[in-house]
PDB file of C-alpha atoms in Angstrom:
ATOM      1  CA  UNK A   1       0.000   0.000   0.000  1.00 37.00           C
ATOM      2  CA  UNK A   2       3.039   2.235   0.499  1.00 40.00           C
ATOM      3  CA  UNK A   3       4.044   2.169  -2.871  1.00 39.00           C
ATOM      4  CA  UNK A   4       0.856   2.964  -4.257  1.00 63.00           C
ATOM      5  CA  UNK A   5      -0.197   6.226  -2.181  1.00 60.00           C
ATOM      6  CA  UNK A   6       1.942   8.363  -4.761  1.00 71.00           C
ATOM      7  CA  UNK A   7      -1.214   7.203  -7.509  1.00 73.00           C
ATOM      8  CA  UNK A   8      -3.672   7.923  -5.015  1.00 78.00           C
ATOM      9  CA  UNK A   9      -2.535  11.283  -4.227  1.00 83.00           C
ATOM     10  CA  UNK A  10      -1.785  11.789  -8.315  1.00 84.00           C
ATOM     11  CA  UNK A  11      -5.650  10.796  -9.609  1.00 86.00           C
ATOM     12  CA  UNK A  12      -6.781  12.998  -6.167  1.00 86.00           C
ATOM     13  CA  UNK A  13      -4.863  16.153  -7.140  1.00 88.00           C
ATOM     14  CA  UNK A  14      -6.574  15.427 -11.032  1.00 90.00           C
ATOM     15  CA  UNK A  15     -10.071  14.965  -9.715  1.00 91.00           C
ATOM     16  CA  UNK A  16      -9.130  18.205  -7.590  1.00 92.00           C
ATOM     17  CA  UNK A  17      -8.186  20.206  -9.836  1.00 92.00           C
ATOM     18  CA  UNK A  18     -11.012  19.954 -12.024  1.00 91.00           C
ATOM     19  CA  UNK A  19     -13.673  19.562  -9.546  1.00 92.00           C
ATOM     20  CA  UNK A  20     -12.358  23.097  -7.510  1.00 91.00           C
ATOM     21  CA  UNK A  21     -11.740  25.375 -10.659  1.00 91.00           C
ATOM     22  CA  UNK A  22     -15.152  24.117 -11.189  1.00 92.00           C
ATOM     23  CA  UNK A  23     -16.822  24.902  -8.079  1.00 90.00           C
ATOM     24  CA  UNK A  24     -15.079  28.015  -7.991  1.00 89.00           C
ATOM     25  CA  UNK A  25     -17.081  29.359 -10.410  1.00 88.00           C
ATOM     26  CA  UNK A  26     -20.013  27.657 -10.462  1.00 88.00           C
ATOM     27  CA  UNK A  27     -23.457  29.591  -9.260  1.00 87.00           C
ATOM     28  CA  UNK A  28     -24.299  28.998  -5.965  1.00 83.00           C
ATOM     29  CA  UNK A  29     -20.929  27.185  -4.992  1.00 86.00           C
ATOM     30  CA  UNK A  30     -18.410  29.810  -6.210  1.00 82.00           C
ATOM     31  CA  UNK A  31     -20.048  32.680  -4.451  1.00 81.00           C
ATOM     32  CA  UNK A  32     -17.872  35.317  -2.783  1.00 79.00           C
ATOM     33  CA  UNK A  33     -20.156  35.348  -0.213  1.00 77.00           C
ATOM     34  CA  UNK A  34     -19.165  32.086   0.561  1.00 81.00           C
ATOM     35  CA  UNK A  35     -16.445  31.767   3.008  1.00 83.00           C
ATOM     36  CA  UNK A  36     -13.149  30.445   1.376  1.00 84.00           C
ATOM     37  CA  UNK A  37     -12.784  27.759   3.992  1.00 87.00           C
ATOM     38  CA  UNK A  38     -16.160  26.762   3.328  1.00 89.00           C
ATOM     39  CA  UNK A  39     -16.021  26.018  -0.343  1.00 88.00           C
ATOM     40  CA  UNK A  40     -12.280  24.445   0.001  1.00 89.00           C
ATOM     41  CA  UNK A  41     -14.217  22.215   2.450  1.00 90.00           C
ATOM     42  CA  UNK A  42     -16.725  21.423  -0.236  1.00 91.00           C
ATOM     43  CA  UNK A  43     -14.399  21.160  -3.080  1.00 91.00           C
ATOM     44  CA  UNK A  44     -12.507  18.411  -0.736  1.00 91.00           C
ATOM     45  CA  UNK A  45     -15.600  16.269  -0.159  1.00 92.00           C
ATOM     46  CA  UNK A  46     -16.268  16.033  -3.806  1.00 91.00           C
ATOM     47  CA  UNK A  47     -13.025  15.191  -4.609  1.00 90.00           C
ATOM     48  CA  UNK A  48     -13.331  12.164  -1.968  1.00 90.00           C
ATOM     49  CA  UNK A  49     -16.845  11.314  -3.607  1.00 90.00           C
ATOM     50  CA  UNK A  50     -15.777  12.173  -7.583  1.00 89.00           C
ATOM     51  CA  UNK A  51     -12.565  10.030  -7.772  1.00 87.00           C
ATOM     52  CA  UNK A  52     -14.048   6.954  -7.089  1.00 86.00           C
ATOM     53  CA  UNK A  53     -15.936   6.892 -10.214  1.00 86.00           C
ATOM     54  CA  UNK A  54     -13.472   9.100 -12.778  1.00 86.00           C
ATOM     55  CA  UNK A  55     -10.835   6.789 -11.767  1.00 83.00           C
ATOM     56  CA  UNK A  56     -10.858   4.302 -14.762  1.00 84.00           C
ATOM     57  CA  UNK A  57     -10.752   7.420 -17.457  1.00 82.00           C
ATOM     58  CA  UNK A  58      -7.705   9.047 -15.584  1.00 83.00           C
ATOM     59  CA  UNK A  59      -4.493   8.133 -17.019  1.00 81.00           C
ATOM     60  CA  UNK A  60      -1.628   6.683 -15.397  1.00 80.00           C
ATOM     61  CA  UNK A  61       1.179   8.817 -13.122  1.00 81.00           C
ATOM     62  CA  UNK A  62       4.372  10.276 -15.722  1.00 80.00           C
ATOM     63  CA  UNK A  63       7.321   8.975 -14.630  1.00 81.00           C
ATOM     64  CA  UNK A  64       8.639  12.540 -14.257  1.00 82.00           C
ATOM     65  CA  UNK A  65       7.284  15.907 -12.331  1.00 79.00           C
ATOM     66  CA  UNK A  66       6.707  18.258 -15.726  1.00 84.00           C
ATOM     67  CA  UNK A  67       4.151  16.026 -17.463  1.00 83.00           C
ATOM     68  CA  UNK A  68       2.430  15.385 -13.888  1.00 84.00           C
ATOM     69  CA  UNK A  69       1.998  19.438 -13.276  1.00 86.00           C
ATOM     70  CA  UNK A  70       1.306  19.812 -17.007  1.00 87.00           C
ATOM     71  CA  UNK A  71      -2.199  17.062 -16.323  1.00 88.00           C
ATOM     72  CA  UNK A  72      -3.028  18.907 -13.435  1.00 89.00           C
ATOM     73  CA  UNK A  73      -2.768  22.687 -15.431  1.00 90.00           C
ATOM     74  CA  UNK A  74      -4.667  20.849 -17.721  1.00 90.00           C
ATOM     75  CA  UNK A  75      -7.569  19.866 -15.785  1.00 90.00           C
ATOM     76  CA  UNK A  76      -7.422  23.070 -13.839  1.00 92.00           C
ATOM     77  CA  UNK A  77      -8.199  24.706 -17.294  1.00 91.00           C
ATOM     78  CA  UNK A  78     -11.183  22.546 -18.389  1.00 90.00           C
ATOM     79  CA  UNK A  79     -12.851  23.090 -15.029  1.00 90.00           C
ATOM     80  CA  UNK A  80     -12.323  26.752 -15.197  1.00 91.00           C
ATOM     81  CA  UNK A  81     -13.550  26.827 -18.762  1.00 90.00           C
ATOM     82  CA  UNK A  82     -16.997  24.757 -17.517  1.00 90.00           C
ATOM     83  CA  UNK A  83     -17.337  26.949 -14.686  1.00 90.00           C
ATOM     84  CA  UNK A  84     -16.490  30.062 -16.514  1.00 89.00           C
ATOM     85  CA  UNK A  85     -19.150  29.878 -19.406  1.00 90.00           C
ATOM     86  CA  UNK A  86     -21.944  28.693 -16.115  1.00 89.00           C
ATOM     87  CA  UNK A  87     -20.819  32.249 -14.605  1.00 89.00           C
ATOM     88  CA  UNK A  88     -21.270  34.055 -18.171  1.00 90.00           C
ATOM     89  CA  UNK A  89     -24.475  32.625 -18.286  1.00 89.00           C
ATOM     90  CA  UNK A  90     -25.280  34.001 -14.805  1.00 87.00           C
ATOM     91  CA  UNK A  91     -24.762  37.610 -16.127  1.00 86.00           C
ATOM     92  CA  UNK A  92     -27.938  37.181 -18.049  1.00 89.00           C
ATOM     93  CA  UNK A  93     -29.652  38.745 -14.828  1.00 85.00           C
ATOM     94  CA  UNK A  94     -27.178  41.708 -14.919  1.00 85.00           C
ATOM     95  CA  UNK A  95     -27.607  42.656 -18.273  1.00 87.00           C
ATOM     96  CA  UNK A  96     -31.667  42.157 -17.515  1.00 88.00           C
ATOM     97  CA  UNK A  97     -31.343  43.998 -14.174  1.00 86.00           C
ATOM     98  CA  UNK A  98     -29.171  46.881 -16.216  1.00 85.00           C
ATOM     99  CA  UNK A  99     -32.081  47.156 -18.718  1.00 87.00           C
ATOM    100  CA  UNK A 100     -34.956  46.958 -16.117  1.00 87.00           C
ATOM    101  CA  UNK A 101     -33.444  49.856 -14.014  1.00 82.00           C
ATOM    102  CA  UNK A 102     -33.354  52.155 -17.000  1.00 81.00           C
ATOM    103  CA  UNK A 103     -36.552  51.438 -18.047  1.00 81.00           C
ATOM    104  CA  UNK A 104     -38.354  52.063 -15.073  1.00 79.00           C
ATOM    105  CA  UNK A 105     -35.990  55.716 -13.777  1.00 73.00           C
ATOM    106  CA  UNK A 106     -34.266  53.392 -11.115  1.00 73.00           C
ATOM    107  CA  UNK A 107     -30.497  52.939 -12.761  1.00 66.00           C
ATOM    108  CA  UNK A 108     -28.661  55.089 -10.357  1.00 68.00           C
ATOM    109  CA  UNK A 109     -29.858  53.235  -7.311  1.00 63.00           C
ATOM    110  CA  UNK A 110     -26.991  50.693  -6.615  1.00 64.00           C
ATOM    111  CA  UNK A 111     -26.741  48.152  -4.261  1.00 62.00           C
ATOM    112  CA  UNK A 112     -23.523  45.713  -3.332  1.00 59.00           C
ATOM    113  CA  UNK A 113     -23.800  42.682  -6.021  1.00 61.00           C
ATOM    114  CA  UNK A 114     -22.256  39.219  -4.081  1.00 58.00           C
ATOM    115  CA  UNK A 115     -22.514  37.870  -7.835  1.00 57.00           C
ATOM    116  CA  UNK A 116     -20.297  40.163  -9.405  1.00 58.00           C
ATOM    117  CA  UNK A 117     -18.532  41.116  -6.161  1.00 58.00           C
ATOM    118  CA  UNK A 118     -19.152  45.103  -7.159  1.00 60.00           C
ATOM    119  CA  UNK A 119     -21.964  47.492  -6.962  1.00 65.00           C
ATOM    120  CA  UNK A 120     -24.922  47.334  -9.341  1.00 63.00           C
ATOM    121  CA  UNK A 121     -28.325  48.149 -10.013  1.00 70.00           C
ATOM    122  CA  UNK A 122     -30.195  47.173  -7.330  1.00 78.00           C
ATOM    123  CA  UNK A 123     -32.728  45.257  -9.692  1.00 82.00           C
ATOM    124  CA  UNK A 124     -29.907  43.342 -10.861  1.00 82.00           C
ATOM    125  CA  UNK A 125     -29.055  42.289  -7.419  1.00 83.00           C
ATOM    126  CA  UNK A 126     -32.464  41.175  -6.628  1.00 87.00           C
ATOM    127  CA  UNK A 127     -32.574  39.191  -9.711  1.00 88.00           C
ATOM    128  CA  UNK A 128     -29.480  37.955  -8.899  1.00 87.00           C
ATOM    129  CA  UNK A 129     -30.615  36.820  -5.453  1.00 85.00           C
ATOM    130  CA  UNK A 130     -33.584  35.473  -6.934  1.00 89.00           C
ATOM    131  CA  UNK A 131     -31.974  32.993  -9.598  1.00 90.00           C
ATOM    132  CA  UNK A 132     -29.298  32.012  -6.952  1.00 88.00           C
ATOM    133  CA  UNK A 133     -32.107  31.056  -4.762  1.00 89.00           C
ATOM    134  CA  UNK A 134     -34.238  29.412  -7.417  1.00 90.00           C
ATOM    135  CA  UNK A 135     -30.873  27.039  -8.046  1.00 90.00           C
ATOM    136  CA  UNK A 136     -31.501  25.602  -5.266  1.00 90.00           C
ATOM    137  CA  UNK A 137     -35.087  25.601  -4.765  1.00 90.00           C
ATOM    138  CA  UNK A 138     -35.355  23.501  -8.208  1.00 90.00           C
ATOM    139  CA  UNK A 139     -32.578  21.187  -7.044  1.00 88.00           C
ATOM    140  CA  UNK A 140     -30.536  22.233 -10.195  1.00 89.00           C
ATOM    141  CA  UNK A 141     -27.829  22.260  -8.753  1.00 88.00           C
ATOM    142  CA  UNK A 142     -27.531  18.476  -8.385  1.00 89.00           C
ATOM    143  CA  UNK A 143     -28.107  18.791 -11.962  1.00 89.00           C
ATOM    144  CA  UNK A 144     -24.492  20.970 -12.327  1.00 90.00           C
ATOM    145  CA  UNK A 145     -22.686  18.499  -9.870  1.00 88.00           C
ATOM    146  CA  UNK A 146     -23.937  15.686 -12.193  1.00 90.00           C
ATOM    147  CA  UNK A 147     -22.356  17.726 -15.050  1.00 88.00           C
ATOM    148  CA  UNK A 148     -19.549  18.140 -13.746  1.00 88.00           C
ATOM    149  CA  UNK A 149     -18.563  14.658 -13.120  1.00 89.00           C
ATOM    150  CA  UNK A 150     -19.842  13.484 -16.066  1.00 89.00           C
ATOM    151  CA  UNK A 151     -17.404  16.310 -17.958  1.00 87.00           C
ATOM    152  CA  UNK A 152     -14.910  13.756 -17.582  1.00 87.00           C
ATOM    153  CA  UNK A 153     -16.600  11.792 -20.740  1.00 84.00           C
ATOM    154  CA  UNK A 154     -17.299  14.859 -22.504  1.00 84.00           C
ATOM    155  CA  UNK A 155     -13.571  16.455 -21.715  1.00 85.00           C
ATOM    156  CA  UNK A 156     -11.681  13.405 -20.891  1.00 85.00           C
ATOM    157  CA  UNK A 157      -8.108  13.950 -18.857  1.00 84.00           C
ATOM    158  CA  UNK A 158      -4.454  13.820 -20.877  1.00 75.00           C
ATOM    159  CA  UNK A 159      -6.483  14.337 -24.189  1.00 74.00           C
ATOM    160  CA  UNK A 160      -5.992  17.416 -26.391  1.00 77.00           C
ATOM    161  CA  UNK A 161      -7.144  20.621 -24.796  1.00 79.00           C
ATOM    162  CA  UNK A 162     -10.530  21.729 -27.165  1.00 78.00           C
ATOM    163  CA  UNK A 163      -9.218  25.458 -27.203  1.00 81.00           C
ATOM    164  CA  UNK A 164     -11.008  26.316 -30.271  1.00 82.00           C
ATOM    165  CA  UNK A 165     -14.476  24.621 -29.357  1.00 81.00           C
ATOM    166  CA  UNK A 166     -14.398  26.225 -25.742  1.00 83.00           C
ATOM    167  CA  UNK A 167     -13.970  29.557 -27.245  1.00 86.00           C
ATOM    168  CA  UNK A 168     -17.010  29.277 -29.707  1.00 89.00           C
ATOM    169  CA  UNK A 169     -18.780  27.534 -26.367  1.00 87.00           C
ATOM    170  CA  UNK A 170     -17.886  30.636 -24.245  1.00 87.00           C
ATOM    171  CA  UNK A 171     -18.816  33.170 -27.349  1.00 90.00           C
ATOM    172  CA  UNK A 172     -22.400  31.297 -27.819  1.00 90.00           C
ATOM    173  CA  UNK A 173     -22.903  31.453 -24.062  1.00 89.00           C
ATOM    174  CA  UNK A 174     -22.028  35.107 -23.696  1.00 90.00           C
ATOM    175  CA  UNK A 175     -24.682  35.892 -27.310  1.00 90.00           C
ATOM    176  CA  UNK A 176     -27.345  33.625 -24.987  1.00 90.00           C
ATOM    177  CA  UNK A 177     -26.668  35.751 -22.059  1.00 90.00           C
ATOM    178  CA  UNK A 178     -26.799  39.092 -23.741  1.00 91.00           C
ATOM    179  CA  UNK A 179     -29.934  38.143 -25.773  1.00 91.00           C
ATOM    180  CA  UNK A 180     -31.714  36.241 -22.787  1.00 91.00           C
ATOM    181  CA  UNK A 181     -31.121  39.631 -20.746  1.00 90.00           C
ATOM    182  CA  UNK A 182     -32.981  41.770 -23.564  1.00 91.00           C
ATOM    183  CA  UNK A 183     -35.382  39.021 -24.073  1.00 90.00           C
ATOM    184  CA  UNK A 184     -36.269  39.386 -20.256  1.00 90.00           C
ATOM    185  CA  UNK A 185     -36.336  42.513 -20.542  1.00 90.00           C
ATOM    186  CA  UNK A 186     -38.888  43.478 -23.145  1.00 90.00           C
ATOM    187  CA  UNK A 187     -41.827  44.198 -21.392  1.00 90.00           C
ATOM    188  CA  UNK A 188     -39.996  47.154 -19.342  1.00 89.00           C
ATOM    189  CA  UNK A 189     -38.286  48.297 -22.704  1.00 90.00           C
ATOM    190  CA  UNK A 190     -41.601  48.059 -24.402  1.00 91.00           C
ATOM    191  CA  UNK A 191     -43.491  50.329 -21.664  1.00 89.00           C
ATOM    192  CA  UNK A 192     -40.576  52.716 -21.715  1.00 88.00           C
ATOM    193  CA  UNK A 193     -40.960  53.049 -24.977  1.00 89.00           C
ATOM    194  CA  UNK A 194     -44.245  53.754 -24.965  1.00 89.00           C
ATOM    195  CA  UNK A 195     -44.307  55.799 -21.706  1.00 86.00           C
ATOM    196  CA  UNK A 196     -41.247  58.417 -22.880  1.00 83.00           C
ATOM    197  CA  UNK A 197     -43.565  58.538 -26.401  1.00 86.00           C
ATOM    198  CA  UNK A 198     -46.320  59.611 -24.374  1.00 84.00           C
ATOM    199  CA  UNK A 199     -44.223  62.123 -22.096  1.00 81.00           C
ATOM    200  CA  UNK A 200     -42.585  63.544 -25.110  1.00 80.00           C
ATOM    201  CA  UNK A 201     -46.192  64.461 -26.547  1.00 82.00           C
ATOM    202  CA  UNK A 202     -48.035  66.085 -23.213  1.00 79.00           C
ATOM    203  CA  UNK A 203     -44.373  68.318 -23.077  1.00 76.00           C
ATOM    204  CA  UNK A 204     -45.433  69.533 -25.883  1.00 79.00           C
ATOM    205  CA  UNK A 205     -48.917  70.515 -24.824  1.00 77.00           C
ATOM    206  CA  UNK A 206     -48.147  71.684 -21.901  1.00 75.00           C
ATOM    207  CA  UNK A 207     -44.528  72.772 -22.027  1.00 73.00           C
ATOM    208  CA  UNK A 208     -44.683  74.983 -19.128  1.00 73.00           C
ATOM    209  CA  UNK A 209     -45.468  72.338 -16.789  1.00 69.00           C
ATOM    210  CA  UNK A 210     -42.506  70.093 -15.383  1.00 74.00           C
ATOM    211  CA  UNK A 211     -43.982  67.229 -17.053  1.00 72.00           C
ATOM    212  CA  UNK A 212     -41.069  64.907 -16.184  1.00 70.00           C
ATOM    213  CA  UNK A 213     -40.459  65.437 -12.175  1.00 73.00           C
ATOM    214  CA  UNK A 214     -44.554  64.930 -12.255  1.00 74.00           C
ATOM    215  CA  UNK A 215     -44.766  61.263 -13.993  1.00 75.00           C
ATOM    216  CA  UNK A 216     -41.278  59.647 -13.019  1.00 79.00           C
ATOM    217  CA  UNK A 217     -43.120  58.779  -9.716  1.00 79.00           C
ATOM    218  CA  UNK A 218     -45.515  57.053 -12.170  1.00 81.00           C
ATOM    219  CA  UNK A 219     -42.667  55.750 -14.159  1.00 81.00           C
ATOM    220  CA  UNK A 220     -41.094  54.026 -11.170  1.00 83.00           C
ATOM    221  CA  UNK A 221     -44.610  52.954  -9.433  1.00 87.00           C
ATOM    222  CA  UNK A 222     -45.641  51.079 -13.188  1.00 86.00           C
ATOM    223  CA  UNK A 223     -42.047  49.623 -13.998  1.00 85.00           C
ATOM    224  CA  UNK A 224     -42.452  47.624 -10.423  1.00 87.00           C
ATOM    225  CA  UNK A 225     -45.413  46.660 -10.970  1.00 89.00           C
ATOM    226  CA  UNK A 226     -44.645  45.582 -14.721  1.00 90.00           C
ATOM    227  CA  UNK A 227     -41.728  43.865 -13.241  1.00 89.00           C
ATOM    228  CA  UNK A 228     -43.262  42.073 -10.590  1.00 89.00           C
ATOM    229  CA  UNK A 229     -45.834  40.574 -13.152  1.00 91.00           C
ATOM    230  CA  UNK A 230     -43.000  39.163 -15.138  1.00 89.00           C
ATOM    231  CA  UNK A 231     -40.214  37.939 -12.655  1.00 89.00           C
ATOM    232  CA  UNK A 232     -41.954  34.775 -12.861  1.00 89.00           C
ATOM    233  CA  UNK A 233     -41.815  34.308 -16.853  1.00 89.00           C
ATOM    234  CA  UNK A 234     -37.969  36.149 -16.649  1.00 90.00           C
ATOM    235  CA  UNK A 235     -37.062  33.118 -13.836  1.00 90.00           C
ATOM    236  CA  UNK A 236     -38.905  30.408 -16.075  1.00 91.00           C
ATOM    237  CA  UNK A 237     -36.921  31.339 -19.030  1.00 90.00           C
ATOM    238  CA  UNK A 238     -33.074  31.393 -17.172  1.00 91.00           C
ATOM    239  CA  UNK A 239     -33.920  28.070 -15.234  1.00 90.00           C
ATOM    240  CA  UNK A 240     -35.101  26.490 -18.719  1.00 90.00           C
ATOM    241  CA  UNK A 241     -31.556  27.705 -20.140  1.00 89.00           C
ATOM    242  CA  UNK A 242     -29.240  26.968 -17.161  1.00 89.00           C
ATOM    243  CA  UNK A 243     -31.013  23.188 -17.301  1.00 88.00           C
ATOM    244  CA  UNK A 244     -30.055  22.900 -20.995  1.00 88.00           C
ATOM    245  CA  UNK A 245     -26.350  23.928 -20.348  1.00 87.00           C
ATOM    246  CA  UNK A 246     -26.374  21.244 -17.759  1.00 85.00           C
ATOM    247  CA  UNK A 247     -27.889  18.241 -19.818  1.00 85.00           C
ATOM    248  CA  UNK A 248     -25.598  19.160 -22.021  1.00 80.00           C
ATOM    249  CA  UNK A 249     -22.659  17.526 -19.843  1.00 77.00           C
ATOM    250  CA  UNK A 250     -24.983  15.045 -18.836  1.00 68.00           C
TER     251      UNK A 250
END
């Protein structure tokens, strides 16, 4: 057994290295609200529970130390590229929270975003909130820990590194993000639309009255409500899409 802890301790710093860059990023796990302790904790016990089944499709320890650090840079990079196009696709409620909060007159109030780890509109925050909560809530995120061990047929170790396919991957997932956003979006940009048209035409009737200091009370008080009405359908639509980036490691 002596001469065999060197494997053990090779396959667990390959099953680490994937499984951590992926947690690190991953929504819900990779949080920097989460302590670091807490998710190095985390990223341990998976490794215990992962390696165990990727065993068979690891390869064998190099004889020498530069091949062995080149596998684990290696795997390190494949679980930061899975875990890097999950975060891009976790943007989608920025760039729907960004939208929103013009729509509706509430862009410049800003809240701390644990997502981003910066301040941001404080619709995107709540969105943000929501989704992370609705993760868990739906039990999809068994759904990304299934992905991520079953990566290892989809990615599997010592093979060549698919640079070219995870940059298309990340550039689809940041066009879905961007799009999704809008897409969530429409309602608000559709009543700002309309309510700015209708603004533009009663400062013209009446341009000495103050026209906008009188309606952006109105503008605020109808974008929340308009908002409210859709969170649901916005929350439908990013599960649905988060579940199909999923099954598609599964």
């Amino acid at each position: 057994m002596i001469f065999e802890l060197p494997d053990y301790v090779f396959l667990g710093a390959l099953v680490f290295a994937r499984m951590g860059s992926i947690l690190m990023l991953l929504p819900g796990f990779g949080e920097q609200s989460v302590p670091v302790p807490i998710r190095l904790a985390f990223a341990l016990m998976v490794t215990l529970v992962v390696a165990p089944i990727a065993a068979p499709a690891l390869p064998d320890m190099p004889p020498r130390p530069l091949p062995v650090a080149g596998l684990v840079v290696q795997e390190m990079l494949i679980g930061l590229m899975i875990g890097g196009v999950a975060r891009i696709l976790l943007s989608t409620a920025s760039v729907a929270g960004q939208v929103i909060g013009q729509s509706s007159g509430l862009a410049m109030a800003q809240s701390f975003d644990p997502s981003q780890g910066q301040q941001g509109a404080l619709l995107a925050t709540f969105i943000n909130l929501t989704f992370m909560t609705l993760i868990f809530v739906t039990e999809l995120h068994h759904l990304f820990l299934m992905a991520a061990v079953n990566s290892y047929a989809v990615f599997p170790p010592a093979g060549d590194l698919p640079v070219g396919d995870a940059a298309l991957w990340a550039l689809e997932a940041f066009a879905d993000s961007f799009r999704l956003g809008v897409q969530m979006a429409a309602p608000l940009i559709v009543y700002s639309l309309i309510f700015y048209l209708a603004l533009g035409v009663l400062s013209r009737l009446m341009p000495q009255v103050q026209i906008f200091f009188i309606a952006m009370p109105s503008n605020v008080m109808v974008g929340l409500f308009i908002f409210a009405i859709a969170l649901g359908a916005m929350s439908t639509v990013w599960l649905a899409r988060m579940e199909n980036f999923a099954t598609e490691l599964v």
